[in-house]
PDB file of C-alpha atoms in Angstrom:
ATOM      1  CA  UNK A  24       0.000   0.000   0.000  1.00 53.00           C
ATOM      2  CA  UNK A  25       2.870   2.168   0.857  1.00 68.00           C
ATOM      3  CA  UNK A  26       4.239   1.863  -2.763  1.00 75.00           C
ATOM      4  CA  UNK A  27       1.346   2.650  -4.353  1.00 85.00           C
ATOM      5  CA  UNK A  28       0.403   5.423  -2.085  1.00 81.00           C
ATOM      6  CA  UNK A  29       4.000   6.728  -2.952  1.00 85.00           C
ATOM      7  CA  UNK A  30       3.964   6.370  -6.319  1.00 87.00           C
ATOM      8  CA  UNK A  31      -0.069   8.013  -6.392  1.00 88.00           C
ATOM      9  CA  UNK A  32       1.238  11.099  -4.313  1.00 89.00           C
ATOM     10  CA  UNK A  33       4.259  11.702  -6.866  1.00 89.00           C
ATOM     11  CA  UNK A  34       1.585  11.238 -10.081  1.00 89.00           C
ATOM     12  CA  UNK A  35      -0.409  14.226  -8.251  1.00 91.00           C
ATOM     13  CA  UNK A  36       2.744  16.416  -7.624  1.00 91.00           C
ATOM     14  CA  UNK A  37       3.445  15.827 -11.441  1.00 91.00           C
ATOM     15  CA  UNK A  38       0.023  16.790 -12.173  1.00 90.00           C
ATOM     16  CA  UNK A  39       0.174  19.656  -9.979  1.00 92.00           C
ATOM     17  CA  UNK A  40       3.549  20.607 -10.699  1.00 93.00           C
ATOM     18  CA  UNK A  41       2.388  20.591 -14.853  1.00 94.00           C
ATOM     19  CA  UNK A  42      -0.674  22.608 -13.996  1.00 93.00           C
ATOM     20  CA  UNK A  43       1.215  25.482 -12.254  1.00 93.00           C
ATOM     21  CA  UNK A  44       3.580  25.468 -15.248  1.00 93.00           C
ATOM     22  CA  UNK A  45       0.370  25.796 -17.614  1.00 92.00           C
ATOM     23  CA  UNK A  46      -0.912  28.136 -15.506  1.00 93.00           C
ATOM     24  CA  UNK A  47       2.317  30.457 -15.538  1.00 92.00           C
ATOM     25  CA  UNK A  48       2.109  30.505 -19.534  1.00 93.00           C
ATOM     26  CA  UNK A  49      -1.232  30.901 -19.645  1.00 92.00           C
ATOM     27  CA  UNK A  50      -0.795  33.910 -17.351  1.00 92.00           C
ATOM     28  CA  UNK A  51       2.229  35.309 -19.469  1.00 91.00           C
ATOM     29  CA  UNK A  52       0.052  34.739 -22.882  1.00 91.00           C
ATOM     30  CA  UNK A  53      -3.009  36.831 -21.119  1.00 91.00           C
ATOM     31  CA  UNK A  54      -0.941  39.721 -20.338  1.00 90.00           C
ATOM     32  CA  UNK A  55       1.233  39.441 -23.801  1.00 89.00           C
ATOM     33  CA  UNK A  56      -2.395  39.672 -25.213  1.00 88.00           C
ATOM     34  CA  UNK A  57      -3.176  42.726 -23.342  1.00 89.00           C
ATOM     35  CA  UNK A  58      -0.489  44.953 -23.998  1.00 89.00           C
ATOM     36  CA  UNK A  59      -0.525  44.537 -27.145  1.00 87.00           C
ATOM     37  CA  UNK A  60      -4.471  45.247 -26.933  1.00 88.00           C
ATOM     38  CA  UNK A  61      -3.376  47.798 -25.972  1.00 89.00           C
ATOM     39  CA  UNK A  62      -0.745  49.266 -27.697  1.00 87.00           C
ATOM     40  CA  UNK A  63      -3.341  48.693 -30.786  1.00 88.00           C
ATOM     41  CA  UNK A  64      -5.941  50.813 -29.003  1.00 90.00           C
ATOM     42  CA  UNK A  65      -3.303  53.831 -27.946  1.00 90.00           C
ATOM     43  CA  UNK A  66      -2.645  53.882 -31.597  1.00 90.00           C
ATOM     44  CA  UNK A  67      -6.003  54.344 -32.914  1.00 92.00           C
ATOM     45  CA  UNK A  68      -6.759  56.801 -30.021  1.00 93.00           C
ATOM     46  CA  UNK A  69      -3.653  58.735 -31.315  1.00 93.00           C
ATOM     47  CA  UNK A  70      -4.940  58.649 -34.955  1.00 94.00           C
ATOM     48  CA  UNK A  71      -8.530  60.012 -33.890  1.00 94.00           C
ATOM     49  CA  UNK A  72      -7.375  62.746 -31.535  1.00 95.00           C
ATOM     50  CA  UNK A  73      -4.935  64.085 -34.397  1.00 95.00           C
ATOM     51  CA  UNK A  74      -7.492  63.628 -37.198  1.00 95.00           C
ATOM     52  CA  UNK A  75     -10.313  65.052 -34.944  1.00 95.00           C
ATOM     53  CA  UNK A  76      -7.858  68.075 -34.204  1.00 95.00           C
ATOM     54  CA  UNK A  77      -6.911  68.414 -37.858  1.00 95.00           C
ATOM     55  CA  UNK A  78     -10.770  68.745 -38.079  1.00 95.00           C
ATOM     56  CA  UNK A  79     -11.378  71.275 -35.897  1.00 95.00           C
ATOM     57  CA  UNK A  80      -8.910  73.460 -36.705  1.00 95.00           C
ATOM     58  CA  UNK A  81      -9.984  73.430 -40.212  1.00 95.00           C
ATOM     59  CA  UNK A  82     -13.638  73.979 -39.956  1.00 95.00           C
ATOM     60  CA  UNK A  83     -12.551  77.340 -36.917  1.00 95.00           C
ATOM     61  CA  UNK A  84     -10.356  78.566 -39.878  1.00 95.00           C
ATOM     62  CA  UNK A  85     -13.499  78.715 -42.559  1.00 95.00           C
ATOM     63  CA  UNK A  86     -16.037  80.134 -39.736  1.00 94.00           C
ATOM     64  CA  UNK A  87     -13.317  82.443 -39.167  1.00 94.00           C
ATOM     65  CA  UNK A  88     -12.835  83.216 -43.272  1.00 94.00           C
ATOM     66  CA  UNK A  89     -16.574  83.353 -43.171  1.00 93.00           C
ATOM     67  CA  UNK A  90     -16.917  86.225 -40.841  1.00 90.00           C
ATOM     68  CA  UNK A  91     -14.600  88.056 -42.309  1.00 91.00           C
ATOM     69  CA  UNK A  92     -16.168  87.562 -45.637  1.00 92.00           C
ATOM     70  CA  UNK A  93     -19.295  88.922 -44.270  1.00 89.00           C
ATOM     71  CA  UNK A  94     -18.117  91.656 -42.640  1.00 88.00           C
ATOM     72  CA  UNK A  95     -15.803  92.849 -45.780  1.00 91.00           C
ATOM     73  CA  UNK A  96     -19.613  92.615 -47.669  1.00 92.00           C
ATOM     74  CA  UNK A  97     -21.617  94.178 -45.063  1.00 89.00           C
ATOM     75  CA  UNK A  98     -19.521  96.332 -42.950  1.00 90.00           C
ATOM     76  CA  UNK A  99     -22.046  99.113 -41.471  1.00 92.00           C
ATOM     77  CA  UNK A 100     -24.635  96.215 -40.898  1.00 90.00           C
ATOM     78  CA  UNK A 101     -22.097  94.524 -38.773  1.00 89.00           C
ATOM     79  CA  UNK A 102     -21.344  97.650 -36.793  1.00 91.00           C
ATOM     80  CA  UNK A 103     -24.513  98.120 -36.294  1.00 92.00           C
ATOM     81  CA  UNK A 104     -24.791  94.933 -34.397  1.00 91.00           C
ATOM     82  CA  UNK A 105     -21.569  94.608 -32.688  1.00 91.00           C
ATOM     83  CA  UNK A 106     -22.776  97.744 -31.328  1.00 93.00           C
ATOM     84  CA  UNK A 107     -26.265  96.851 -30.376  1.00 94.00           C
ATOM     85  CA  UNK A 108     -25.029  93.716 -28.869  1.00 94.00           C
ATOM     86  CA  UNK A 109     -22.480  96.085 -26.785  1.00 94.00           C
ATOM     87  CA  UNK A 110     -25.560  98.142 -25.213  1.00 94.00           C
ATOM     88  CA  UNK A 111     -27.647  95.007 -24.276  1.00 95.00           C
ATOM     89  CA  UNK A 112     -24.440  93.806 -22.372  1.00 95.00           C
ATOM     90  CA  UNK A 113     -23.943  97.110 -21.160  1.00 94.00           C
ATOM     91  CA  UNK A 114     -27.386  97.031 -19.741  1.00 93.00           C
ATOM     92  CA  UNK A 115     -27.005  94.078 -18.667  1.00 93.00           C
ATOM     93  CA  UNK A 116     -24.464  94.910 -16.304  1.00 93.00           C
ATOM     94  CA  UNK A 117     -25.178  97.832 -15.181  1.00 91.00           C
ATOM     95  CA  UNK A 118     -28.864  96.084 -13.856  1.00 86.00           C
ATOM     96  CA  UNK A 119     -26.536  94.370 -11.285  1.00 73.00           C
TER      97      UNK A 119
END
């Protein structure tokens, strides 16, 4: 009985022995895996920021083209109402 038992408990610390060793490269794969998840997502994030930046400066550079357009066409008119708008802040204010 002793034999056998022997030989039993040194199959199960194989076993166990071969599991932790799966379970380290298992572990290693996982976070391998992740980073370069991840590295893939920085990436993208990168390429949206820059493109969304790209973006917005290009549409605040023809609003800005626009207004100037419009005020080189209609330059009393837009007097007129940077002026109006000046006297309703003005009031504004001075209600306080």
């Amino acid at each position: 009985m002793t034999t056998n038992y022997n030989e039993e408990m040194s199959a199960v610390k194989s076993d166990l022995q071969r599991l932790k060793e799966d379970i380290t490269k298992l572990t290693k794969s996982a976070a391998n895996d992740a980073q370069v998840n991840a590295s893939a997502f920085s990436a993208k994030a990168k390429d949206k920021v820059k493109l969304a930046s790209k973006r917005t400066k290009e549409m605040s550079m023809q609003g800005r083209d626009r207004a100037h357009e419009t005020v080189a066409a209609n330059p009393l008119v837009s007097i007129a109402a940077t002026a109006g708008i000046a006297l309703i802040i003005g009031a504004l204010i001075a209600r306080r």
